[in-house]
CSV table of C-alpha atoms in Angstrom, one decimal:
chain,number,residue,atom,x,y,z
H,258,UNK,CA,-0.2,0.2,0.1
H,259,UNK,CA,3.3,2.3,-0.6
H,260,UNK,CA,3.3,3.6,3.2
H,261,UNK,CA,0.4,6.1,2.3
H,262,UNK,CA,-1.8,4.9,5.0
H,263,UNK,CA,0.6,3.9,7.6
H,264,UNK,CA,2.2,7.8,6.8
H,265,UNK,CA,-1.3,9.2,7.3
H,266,UNK,CA,-2.1,7.6,10.1
H,267,UNK,CA,1.1,8.3,11.9
H,268,UNK,CA,0.2,11.9,11.4
H,269,UNK,CA,-3.5,11.5,12.7
H,270,UNK,CA,-1.9,10.0,15.8
H,271,UNK,CA,0.6,13.1,16.4
H,272,UNK,CA,-2.0,15.8,16.5
H,273,UNK,CA,-3.5,15.3,19.5
H,274,UNK,CA,-0.3,14.9,21.1
H,275,UNK,CA,0.7,18.2,19.5
H,276,UNK,CA,-2.0,19.9,20.9
H,277,UNK,CA,-1.4,18.9,24.1
H,278,UNK,CA,2.5,20.2,24.5
H,279,UNK,CA,1.1,23.3,23.4
H,280,UNK,CA,-2.1,24.2,24.9
H,281,UNK,CA,-2.6,21.8,27.8
H,282,UNK,CA,-2.4,23.9,30.7
H,283,UNK,CA,-1.6,26.9,28.9
H,284,UNK,CA,-1.6,30.7,30.3
H,285,UNK,CA,-5.1,31.8,29.2
H,286,UNK,CA,-2.8,35.5,27.7
H,287,UNK,CA,-1.4,32.9,24.9
H,288,UNK,CA,-4.8,31.3,24.3
H,289,UNK,CA,-7.8,33.8,24.5
H,290,UNK,CA,-7.3,35.3,20.8
H,291,UNK,CA,-8.9,34.4,17.3
H,292,UNK,CA,-6.5,33.8,14.6
H,293,UNK,CA,-8.2,36.8,13.0
H,294,UNK,CA,-10.5,39.6,13.5
H,295,UNK,CA,-13.8,37.4,13.7
H,296,UNK,CA,-11.9,34.2,14.0
H,297,UNK,CA,-11.3,31.1,15.6
H,298,UNK,CA,-9.4,30.9,19.3
H,299,UNK,CA,-7.3,27.8,20.3
H,300,UNK,CA,-10.6,26.2,21.9
H,301,UNK,CA,-12.8,27.1,18.8
H,302,UNK,CA,-10.3,25.1,16.5
H,303,UNK,CA,-10.0,22.2,19.0
H,304,UNK,CA,-13.7,22.3,19.3
H,305,UNK,CA,-13.9,22.2,15.3
H,306,UNK,CA,-11.8,19.1,15.3
H,307,UNK,CA,-13.5,17.1,17.7
H,308,UNK,CA,-16.8,18.2,15.4
H,309,UNK,CA,-14.3,16.8,12.3
H,310,UNK,CA,-13.9,13.1,14.4
H,311,UNK,CA,-18.0,13.3,15.5
H,312,UNK,CA,-19.4,13.7,12.0
H,313,UNK,CA,-16.6,14.0,9.3
H,314,UNK,CA,-13.5,11.2,8.3
H,315,UNK,CA,-14.2,8.4,10.0
H,316,UNK,CA,-17.7,8.6,9.1
H,317,UNK,CA,-17.4,9.5,5.3
H,318,UNK,CA,-15.0,6.5,4.9
H,319,UNK,CA,-18.0,4.1,6.3
H,320,UNK,CA,-20.1,5.9,3.8
H,321,UNK,CA,-18.0,5.3,1.1
H,322,UNK,CA,-17.4,1.6,1.7
H,323,UNK,CA,-21.2,1.3,2.0
H,324,UNK,CA,-22.6,3.4,-0.8
H,325,UNK,CA,-19.9,4.2,-2.8
H,326,UNK,CA,-20.4,7.1,-5.1
H,327,UNK,CA,-23.8,6.6,-5.3
H,328,UNK,CA,-25.1,8.8,-2.4
H,329,UNK,CA,-23.1,12.3,-1.4
H,330,UNK,CA,-22.0,12.6,2.2
H,331,UNK,CA,-24.0,14.6,4.3
H,332,UNK,CA,-22.2,18.0,4.3
H,333,UNK,CA,-20.5,18.7,7.1
H,334,UNK,CA,-21.3,21.5,9.7
H,335,UNK,CA,-18.0,23.5,10.4
H,336,UNK,CA,-20.0,25.3,13.2
H,337,UNK,CA,-21.0,22.7,15.5
H,338,UNK,CA,-18.7,23.4,18.1
H,339,UNK,CA,-20.2,26.6,19.0
H,340,UNK,CA,-23.4,25.1,20.7
H,341,UNK,CA,-22.0,22.0,21.6
H,342,UNK,CA,-19.3,23.3,24.4
H,343,UNK,CA,-19.6,27.2,24.8
H,344,UNK,CA,-18.3,26.5,28.3
H,345,UNK,CA,-16.0,23.7,28.4
H,346,UNK,CA,-12.1,24.2,29.6
H,347,UNK,CA,-10.1,23.8,27.0
H,348,UNK,CA,-8.3,21.3,28.7
H,349,UNK,CA,-11.1,18.8,28.7
H,350,UNK,CA,-11.6,19.6,24.6
H,351,UNK,CA,-8.6,18.5,24.1
H,352,UNK,CA,-8.8,15.3,26.2
H,353,UNK,CA,-12.0,14.8,24.4
H,354,UNK,CA,-10.3,15.1,20.7
H,355,UNK,CA,-7.6,12.9,21.6
H,356,UNK,CA,-10.2,10.1,22.7
H,357,UNK,CA,-12.4,10.4,19.4
H,358,UNK,CA,-9.1,10.4,17.5
H,359,UNK,CA,-7.6,7.5,19.1
H,360,UNK,CA,-10.9,5.5,18.5
H,361,UNK,CA,-11.2,6.8,15.3
H,362,UNK,CA,-7.9,5.8,13.9
H,363,UNK,CA,-7.9,2.2,15.2
H,364,UNK,CA,-11.0,2.1,13.7
H,365,UNK,CA,-9.9,3.2,10.4
H,366,UNK,CA,-7.5,0.0,10.7
H,367,UNK,CA,-10.2,-2.5,10.6
H,368,UNK,CA,-11.8,-0.5,7.6
H,369,UNK,CA,-9.3,0.4,4.8
H,370,UNK,CA,-6.6,-2.5,5.0
H,371,UNK,CA,-5.5,-2.9,1.5
H,372,UNK,CA,-4.4,-0.2,-1.3
H,373,UNK,CA,-7.7,-1.3,-3.4
H,374,UNK,CA,-10.0,0.3,-0.8
H,375,UNK,CA,-7.7,3.8,-1.0
H,376,UNK,CA,-8.4,3.5,-4.2
H,377,UNK,CA,-12.9,3.5,-3.8
H,378,UNK,CA,-14.4,6.2,-4.8
H,379,UNK,CA,-17.2,8.4,-2.8
H,380,UNK,CA,-19.1,11.6,-3.9
H,381,UNK,CA,-18.8,15.0,-1.6
H,382,UNK,CA,-21.9,16.8,-2.1
H,383,UNK,CA,-20.3,20.3,-3.5
H,384,UNK,CA,-17.0,18.6,-4.8
H,385,UNK,CA,-18.5,15.3,-6.8
H,386,UNK,CA,-16.2,12.5,-6.8
H,387,UNK,CA,-13.3,11.7,-4.6
H,388,UNK,CA,-11.3,8.7,-3.7
H,389,UNK,CA,-10.4,7.3,-0.2
H,390,UNK,CA,-7.0,8.3,-0.6
H,391,UNK,CA,-7.9,11.7,-0.6
H,392,UNK,CA,-10.5,11.8,2.1
H,393,UNK,CA,-7.5,10.3,4.3
H,394,UNK,CA,-4.8,12.7,2.9
H,395,UNK,CA,-7.6,16.0,3.5
H,396,UNK,CA,-8.4,14.6,7.3
H,397,UNK,CA,-4.0,15.0,7.8
H,398,UNK,CA,-4.0,17.9,6.1
H,399,UNK,CA,-6.9,19.7,8.0
H,400,UNK,CA,-5.2,18.6,11.3
H,401,UNK,CA,-2.5,21.1,9.8
H,402,UNK,CA,-4.2,23.6,8.4
H,403,UNK,CA,-6.2,23.8,12.3
H,404,UNK,CA,-3.4,23.6,14.8
H,405,UNK,CA,-1.4,26.2,12.4
H,406,UNK,CA,-4.6,28.3,13.3
H,407,UNK,CA,-4.0,27.6,16.7
H,408,UNK,CA,-0.4,29.2,16.5
H,409,UNK,CA,-1.8,32.5,14.5
H,410,UNK,CA,-4.0,33.1,17.4
H,411,UNK,CA,-1.2,32.6,19.9
H,412,UNK,CA,0.9,34.9,18.1
H,413,UNK,CA,-2.0,37.2,17.9
H,414,UNK,CA,-2.9,37.4,21.6
H,415,UNK,CA,1.5,39.1,21.6
H,416,UNK,CA,1.0,41.4,18.3
H,417,UNK,CA,1.2,44.5,21.1
H,418,UNK,CA,4.2,43.1,23.1
H,419,UNK,CA,6.5,42.6,20.3
H,420,UNK,CA,7.2,46.1,19.6
H,421,UNK,CA,8.9,47.0,16.2
H,422,UNK,CA,9.9,43.4,15.7
H,423,UNK,CA,6.4,42.8,14.0
H,424,UNK,CA,8.0,44.1,10.9
H,425,UNK,CA,10.0,40.7,10.9
H,426,UNK,CA,7.3,38.6,12.0
H,427,UNK,CA,5.1,37.2,8.8
H,428,UNK,CA,3.0,35.1,11.6
H,429,UNK,CA,1.6,38.6,13.0
H,430,UNK,CA,2.1,40.6,9.5
H,431,UNK,CA,-0.2,38.2,8.0
H,432,UNK,CA,-3.5,38.6,10.5
H,433,UNK,CA,-3.7,42.0,9.2
H,434,UNK,CA,-3.0,41.6,5.6
H,435,UNK,CA,-2.6,37.9,4.0
H,436,UNK,CA,0.1,38.8,1.6
H,437,UNK,CA,1.8,40.7,3.6
H,438,UNK,CA,5.8,40.3,3.0
H,439,UNK,CA,8.2,40.6,6.4
H,440,UNK,CA,10.7,43.3,6.5
Z,62,UNK,CA,5.6,41.4,37.2
Z,63,UNK,CA,2.2,40.9,36.0
Z,64,UNK,CA,2.9,37.3,34.7
Z,65,UNK,CA,4.4,38.3,31.4
Z,66,UNK,CA,7.7,36.6,32.3
Z,67,UNK,CA,6.4,33.4,33.3
Z,68,UNK,CA,3.2,33.3,30.5
Z,69,UNK,CA,6.7,34.0,28.0
Z,70,UNK,CA,8.8,31.7,29.6
Z,71,UNK,CA,5.7,28.7,29.5
Z,72,UNK,CA,5.6,29.2,26.0
Z,73,UNK,CA,9.2,29.3,25.4
Z,74,UNK,CA,9.6,25.3,27.2
Z,75,UNK,CA,6.6,24.2,25.3
Z,76,UNK,CA,8.1,24.6,21.7
Z,77,UNK,CA,10.6,21.7,21.7
Z,78,UNK,CA,8.0,19.6,23.3
Z,79,UNK,CA,5.7,20.3,20.2
Z,80,UNK,CA,8.7,19.8,17.5
Z,81,UNK,CA,9.3,16.2,19.0
Z,82,UNK,CA,5.7,15.6,19.3
Z,83,UNK,CA,5.1,16.5,15.7
Z,84,UNK,CA,8.5,15.8,13.9
Z,85,UNK,CA,10.5,13.0,16.2
Z,86,UNK,CA,10.3,9.8,14.2
Z,87,UNK,CA,8.2,11.2,11.3
Z,88,UNK,CA,7.9,9.8,8.1
Z,89,UNK,CA,10.2,11.7,5.0
Z,90,UNK,CA,6.7,11.4,3.4
Z,91,UNK,CA,5.8,14.5,5.6
Z,92,UNK,CA,9.0,16.4,6.4
Z,93,UNK,CA,10.8,16.6,2.9
Z,94,UNK,CA,8.7,19.7,1.5
Z,95,UNK,CA,9.4,23.4,2.3
Z,96,UNK,CA,6.8,26.0,3.1
Z,97,UNK,CA,6.7,27.6,-0.2
Z,98,UNK,CA,8.7,27.1,-3.2
Z,99,UNK,CA,12.4,28.0,-2.5
Z,100,UNK,CA,11.6,28.1,0.9
Z,101,UNK,CA,12.3,25.8,4.4
Z,102,UNK,CA,12.0,22.2,4.9
Z,103,UNK,CA,11.0,21.4,8.6
Z,104,UNK,CA,15.1,20.5,9.2
Z,105,UNK,CA,15.7,24.0,8.2
Z,106,UNK,CA,13.4,25.7,10.7
Z,107,UNK,CA,14.8,23.1,13.5
Z,108,UNK,CA,18.4,24.4,12.8
Z,109,UNK,CA,17.3,28.3,12.1
Z,110,UNK,CA,15.3,27.9,15.8
Z,111,UNK,CA,19.1,26.5,16.9
Z,112,UNK,CA,21.2,29.3,15.4
Z,113,UNK,CA,19.0,31.9,17.2
Z,114,UNK,CA,19.2,29.6,20.4
Z,115,UNK,CA,23.2,29.8,20.0
Z,116,UNK,CA,23.4,34.0,19.0
Z,117,UNK,CA,20.0,35.7,19.4
Z,118,UNK,CA,17.9,36.0,22.1
Z,119,UNK,CA,19.7,35.1,25.4
Z,120,UNK,CA,22.8,37.0,24.1
Z,121,UNK,CA,20.9,39.9,23.3
Z,122,UNK,CA,19.4,39.8,26.7
Z,123,UNK,CA,22.9,39.3,28.0
Z,124,UNK,CA,23.9,42.3,25.8
Z,125,UNK,CA,20.9,44.6,27.1
Z,126,UNK,CA,21.8,44.1,30.8
Z,127,UNK,CA,25.6,44.6,30.1
Z,128,UNK,CA,25.4,48.0,27.6
Z,129,UNK,CA,22.1,49.2,27.5
Z,130,UNK,CA,21.3,50.9,23.9
Z,131,UNK,CA,24.8,52.3,24.0
Z,132,UNK,CA,25.9,49.5,21.8
Z,133,UNK,CA,23.6,48.1,18.9
Z,134,UNK,CA,23.0,44.1,19.1
Z,135,UNK,CA,25.8,42.2,16.6
Z,136,UNK,CA,23.5,41.2,13.3
Z,137,UNK,CA,21.8,37.8,13.6
Z,138,UNK,CA,22.4,35.6,10.3
Z,139,UNK,CA,19.3,34.2,9.3
Z,140,UNK,CA,20.7,31.8,7.4
Z,141,UNK,CA,23.3,30.2,9.9
Z,142,UNK,CA,22.0,26.4,9.7
Z,143,UNK,CA,22.8,25.7,6.3
Z,144,UNK,CA,26.7,25.3,6.6
Z,145,UNK,CA,26.6,24.1,10.3
Z,146,UNK,CA,24.6,20.9,10.0
Z,147,UNK,CA,23.9,20.1,6.4
Z,148,UNK,CA,23.8,16.6,6.8
Z,149,UNK,CA,22.5,16.1,10.4
Z,150,UNK,CA,19.7,14.1,11.0
Z,151,UNK,CA,16.1,16.0,11.8
Z,152,UNK,CA,16.1,13.7,15.4
Z,153,UNK,CA,19.1,14.7,16.0
Z,154,UNK,CA,18.4,18.6,15.3
Z,155,UNK,CA,15.3,18.5,17.4
Z,156,UNK,CA,17.5,17.0,20.3
Z,157,UNK,CA,19.9,20.0,20.2
Z,158,UNK,CA,17.2,22.4,20.3
Z,159,UNK,CA,15.7,21.0,23.1
Z,160,UNK,CA,18.9,21.1,24.7
Z,161,UNK,CA,20.2,24.4,24.3
Z,162,UNK,CA,16.4,26.1,24.9
Z,163,UNK,CA,16.3,24.3,28.3
Z,164,UNK,CA,19.8,25.8,29.1
Z,165,UNK,CA,18.5,29.8,27.8
Z,166,UNK,CA,15.7,29.2,29.9
Z,167,UNK,CA,17.3,28.2,32.7
Z,168,UNK,CA,19.9,31.1,32.2
Z,169,UNK,CA,17.0,33.7,32.0
Z,170,UNK,CA,15.7,33.0,35.3
Z,171,UNK,CA,18.8,34.6,36.3
Z,172,UNK,CA,19.3,37.5,34.3
Z,173,UNK,CA,15.8,38.9,34.6
Z,174,UNK,CA,14.7,38.7,37.9
Z,175,UNK,CA,12.2,41.8,38.1
Z,176,UNK,CA,9.6,43.8,36.0
Z,177,UNK,CA,12.4,46.6,36.2
Z,178,UNK,CA,14.8,44.3,33.8
Z,179,UNK,CA,11.4,44.1,31.7
Z,180,UNK,CA,11.8,48.0,30.9
Z,181,UNK,CA,15.5,48.1,30.0
Z,182,UNK,CA,16.9,49.3,26.8
Z,183,UNK,CA,18.7,47.9,24.1
Z,184,UNK,CA,19.3,49.2,20.6
Z,185,UNK,CA,18.9,47.0,17.6
Z,186,UNK,CA,20.9,47.0,14.4
Z,187,UNK,CA,17.9,48.0,11.9
Z,188,UNK,CA,14.9,48.6,14.3
Z,189,UNK,CA,16.2,51.0,16.6
Z,190,UNK,CA,15.9,51.0,20.7
Z,191,UNK,CA,13.9,48.2,21.9
Z,192,UNK,CA,13.0,46.6,25.6
Z,193,UNK,CA,13.8,43.5,27.2
Z,194,UNK,CA,10.1,42.9,27.1
Z,195,UNK,CA,9.9,43.6,23.6
Z,196,UNK,CA,12.8,41.3,22.9
Z,197,UNK,CA,11.1,38.2,25.0
Z,198,UNK,CA,7.9,38.4,23.4
Z,199,UNK,CA,9.7,38.4,20.3
Z,200,UNK,CA,11.5,34.9,21.2
Z,201,UNK,CA,8.4,33.6,21.8
Z,202,UNK,CA,6.6,34.8,19.2
Z,203,UNK,CA,9.4,33.6,16.6
Z,204,UNK,CA,8.9,30.1,17.8
Z,205,UNK,CA,5.0,30.2,16.7
Z,206,UNK,CA,5.9,32.0,13.6
Z,207,UNK,CA,8.6,29.4,12.4
Z,208,UNK,CA,6.6,26.2,13.9
Z,209,UNK,CA,4.0,27.4,11.7
Z,210,UNK,CA,6.2,27.3,8.7
Z,211,UNK,CA,6.6,23.5,9.7
Z,212,UNK,CA,2.9,23.2,9.0
Z,213,UNK,CA,2.8,24.4,6.1
Z,214,UNK,CA,5.6,22.3,4.8
Z,215,UNK,CA,4.1,19.2,5.6
Z,216,UNK,CA,0.5,20.4,4.4
Z,217,UNK,CA,2.4,20.8,0.8
Z,218,UNK,CA,3.8,17.6,1.2
Z,219,UNK,CA,1.0,16.1,0.3
Z,220,UNK,CA,-0.8,19.0,-2.0
Z,221,UNK,CA,-1.5,16.4,-4.4
Z,222,UNK,CA,-2.6,14.0,-2.3
Z,223,UNK,CA,-6.3,15.8,-1.2
Z,224,UNK,CA,-7.4,16.3,-4.9
Z,225,UNK,CA,-10.7,18.5,-5.1
Z,226,UNK,CA,-10.7,19.3,-1.1
Z,227,UNK,CA,-7.6,21.6,-2.0
Z,228,UNK,CA,-10.1,24.3,-2.5
Z,229,UNK,CA,-11.2,24.9,1.3
Z,230,UNK,CA,-7.5,24.0,2.5
Z,231,UNK,CA,-6.1,27.7,2.8
Z,232,UNK,CA,-2.8,26.1,4.5
Z,233,UNK,CA,-2.4,24.6,0.7
Z,234,UNK,CA,-3.9,27.6,-1.3
Z,235,UNK,CA,-1.2,29.8,0.4
Z,236,UNK,CA,1.8,28.0,-0.5
Z,237,UNK,CA,0.3,29.0,-4.2
Z,238,UNK,CA,-1.1,32.8,-3.3
Z,239,UNK,CA,-0.5,34.1,0.4
Z,240,UNK,CA,-3.8,36.0,-0.1
Z,241,UNK,CA,-5.8,33.1,-1.1
Z,242,UNK,CA,-9.4,32.2,0.4
Z,243,UNK,CA,-10.8,29.2,1.1
Z,244,UNK,CA,-13.9,28.3,-0.8
């Protein structure tokens, strides 16, 4: 299976550990800012990752294996976390994410067992035909995308503290202007 | 001292753990791509963070405390890693960074011991007068900026694997166009 499934699983298992190393017990001075104005704080990102474990990737793998491309996936609610866990402490969200991720990756190993499974085709409600391989790669890159958003929020919490060094810090400049280039 | 030093130190101590959780023993399929074309692979980023431990933040704190704003800091070589460790395995770089960071944060606790130290002024060779507080905040945000670059490289390694989902993945779209907005 050319290493793809093992390597993807490796990344999926790392993400909860990365988030804990970054955020578990972290001071609120680092964790209360969104990535951009009106965007997501770290706790919103972790909430969204929990949503994806509950309703997106594992369910969609099962959907493809059961229905192929004959029925599209259910659309995924990107804001489900807003109503689900408004006051839950960040550390509890990290634990919940780790628990769900572990269950889902264990389950994945029983669902996708050979290279032919990776080429199975499903139907995304907007994007059209997709393969299980694309779905799994997206699961992992979706992690990277959102954890990166946590870094932007954490950096933003200290925007005012770095003084003139902001000119060299792309992660801060891009919060104001996505195309900004550090000096 | 309003928590600033403790909270900054907290972040500085996390970064080596975050990088290990993300990269130690990781498959090369995730770690061999740069963040943007011509940019840095994860190993280059870790090499640059090692450079900053060797020649930048801790040294500059010492410089301010010894000389105030009377002498500018030495300029920092952002590419020192290129010649220093061309073939060193990524896992060794992670260990080296963790070791240097731990030493520097321990040293910091002996250098900056009260709120007045944070307001001491030094002189950056290009940016002019800066405070120790700004220097320490920059040390931490510089970590966030560069670790975020690691995520972009890791995502980029799987750009071709996500198929049509790329349209939703800002971390991939921005590698091609920094101002791209996910669909």
